[in-house]
Amino acid sequence: MSLAALILGIVGLVGDWFLGWLGIIPPVLAVIFGILGRKSGKNRGMATAGMVMGIIALALWVIVIVLIGIVFAAGSSAVNSAMGSLSF
């Protein structure tokens, strides 16, 4: 479990941006396997590292999704105000 958490944490940080929307899966699995690996008692360091990388990757996902929402909202507002000022 610990090794899986570490590998998925690395994939979550590095490969997220190449996997598209499927890139959310490795960080979630890294956190789950990290928790399970810490409970097993073996290789707690690898489990903790994988879990931390998974949490960081998930936080980056949340930040990106919020920024995309802000950009879309700002773009929609700009288009609405531009369309309102046009006269046909």
Short mmCIF file of C-alpha atoms in Angstrom, two decimals:
data_model
loop_
_atom_site.label_atom_id
_atom_site.label_comp_id
_atom_site.label_asym_id
_atom_site.label_seq_id
_atom_site.Cartn_x
_atom_site.Cartn_y
_atom_site.Cartn_z
CA MET A 1 0.00 0.00 0.00
CA SER A 2 2.80 2.40 0.86
CA LEU A 3 4.57 1.97 -2.46
CA ALA A 4 1.29 2.36 -4.34
CA ALA A 5 0.59 5.57 -2.43
CA LEU A 6 4.04 6.92 -3.29
CA ILE A 7 3.77 6.04 -6.99
CA LEU A 8 0.24 7.42 -7.28
CA GLY A 9 1.29 10.57 -5.43
CA ILE A 10 4.09 11.14 -7.92
CA VAL A 11 1.78 10.43 -10.86
CA GLY A 12 -0.76 12.76 -9.29
CA LEU A 13 1.68 15.65 -9.08
CA VAL A 14 3.45 15.13 -12.39
CA GLY A 15 0.96 13.39 -14.63
CA ASP A 16 -2.24 15.14 -13.63
CA TRP A 17 -1.98 17.74 -16.30
CA PHE A 18 -1.43 15.20 -19.06
CA LEU A 19 -4.34 12.94 -18.12
CA GLY A 20 -7.09 15.54 -18.36
CA TRP A 21 -10.09 14.92 -16.14
CA LEU A 22 -8.87 11.40 -15.42
CA GLY A 23 -5.95 13.01 -13.60
CA ILE A 24 -8.08 13.44 -10.48
CA ILE A 25 -8.05 9.68 -9.87
CA PRO A 26 -4.36 9.11 -8.92
CA PRO A 27 -4.27 11.75 -6.15
CA VAL A 28 -7.47 10.40 -4.60
CA LEU A 29 -6.06 6.86 -4.66
CA ALA A 30 -2.74 8.13 -3.27
CA VAL A 31 -4.52 9.62 -0.26
CA ILE A 32 -6.55 6.45 0.31
CA PHE A 33 -3.54 4.13 -0.04
CA GLY A 34 -1.46 6.50 2.09
CA ILE A 35 -3.97 6.27 4.92
CA LEU A 36 -4.14 2.49 4.61
CA GLY A 37 -0.34 2.24 4.39
CA ARG A 38 0.12 4.33 7.54
CA LYS A 39 -2.26 2.05 9.41
CA SER A 40 -0.38 -1.08 8.36
CA GLY A 41 2.80 0.16 10.03
CA LYS A 42 5.21 -0.85 7.26
CA ASN A 43 7.00 1.85 5.29
CA ARG A 44 5.13 4.66 7.00
CA GLY A 45 7.45 7.21 5.40
CA MET A 46 6.51 6.19 1.88
CA ALA A 47 2.84 6.13 2.83
CA THR A 48 3.07 9.60 4.34
CA ALA A 49 4.95 10.97 1.32
CA GLY A 50 2.39 9.52 -1.08
CA MET A 51 -0.49 10.84 0.99
CA VAL A 52 1.04 14.33 1.18
CA MET A 53 1.70 14.42 -2.57
CA GLY A 54 -1.87 13.27 -3.19
CA ILE A 55 -3.23 16.03 -0.95
CA ILE A 56 -1.07 18.63 -2.72
CA ALA A 57 -2.24 17.38 -6.13
CA LEU A 58 -5.88 17.54 -5.00
CA ALA A 59 -5.35 21.07 -3.70
CA LEU A 60 -3.90 22.07 -7.07
CA TRP A 61 -6.95 20.56 -8.78
CA VAL A 62 -9.26 22.63 -6.60
CA ILE A 63 -7.28 25.80 -7.31
CA VAL A 64 -7.34 25.15 -11.07
CA ILE A 65 -11.09 24.45 -11.07
CA VAL A 66 -11.78 27.63 -9.09
CA LEU A 67 -9.60 29.68 -11.46
CA ILE A 68 -11.36 28.20 -14.49
CA GLY A 69 -14.70 29.13 -12.92
CA ILE A 70 -13.50 32.68 -12.31
CA VAL A 71 -12.25 33.01 -15.89
CA PHE A 72 -15.54 31.73 -17.30
CA ALA A 73 -17.55 34.04 -15.05
CA ALA A 74 -15.42 37.04 -16.01
CA GLY A 75 -15.62 36.13 -19.69
CA SER A 76 -19.38 35.71 -19.51
CA SER A 77 -19.73 39.06 -17.79
CA ALA A 78 -17.53 40.75 -20.40
CA VAL A 79 -19.50 39.22 -23.26
CA ASN A 80 -22.81 40.23 -21.70
CA SER A 81 -21.68 43.83 -21.21
CA ALA A 82 -20.25 43.98 -24.74
CA MET A 83 -23.44 42.60 -26.24
CA GLY A 84 -25.48 45.09 -24.24
CA SER A 85 -23.58 48.02 -25.69
CA LEU A 86 -24.08 46.91 -29.31
CA SER A 87 -26.98 48.36 -31.20
CA PHE A 88 -28.41 46.53 -34.15
#
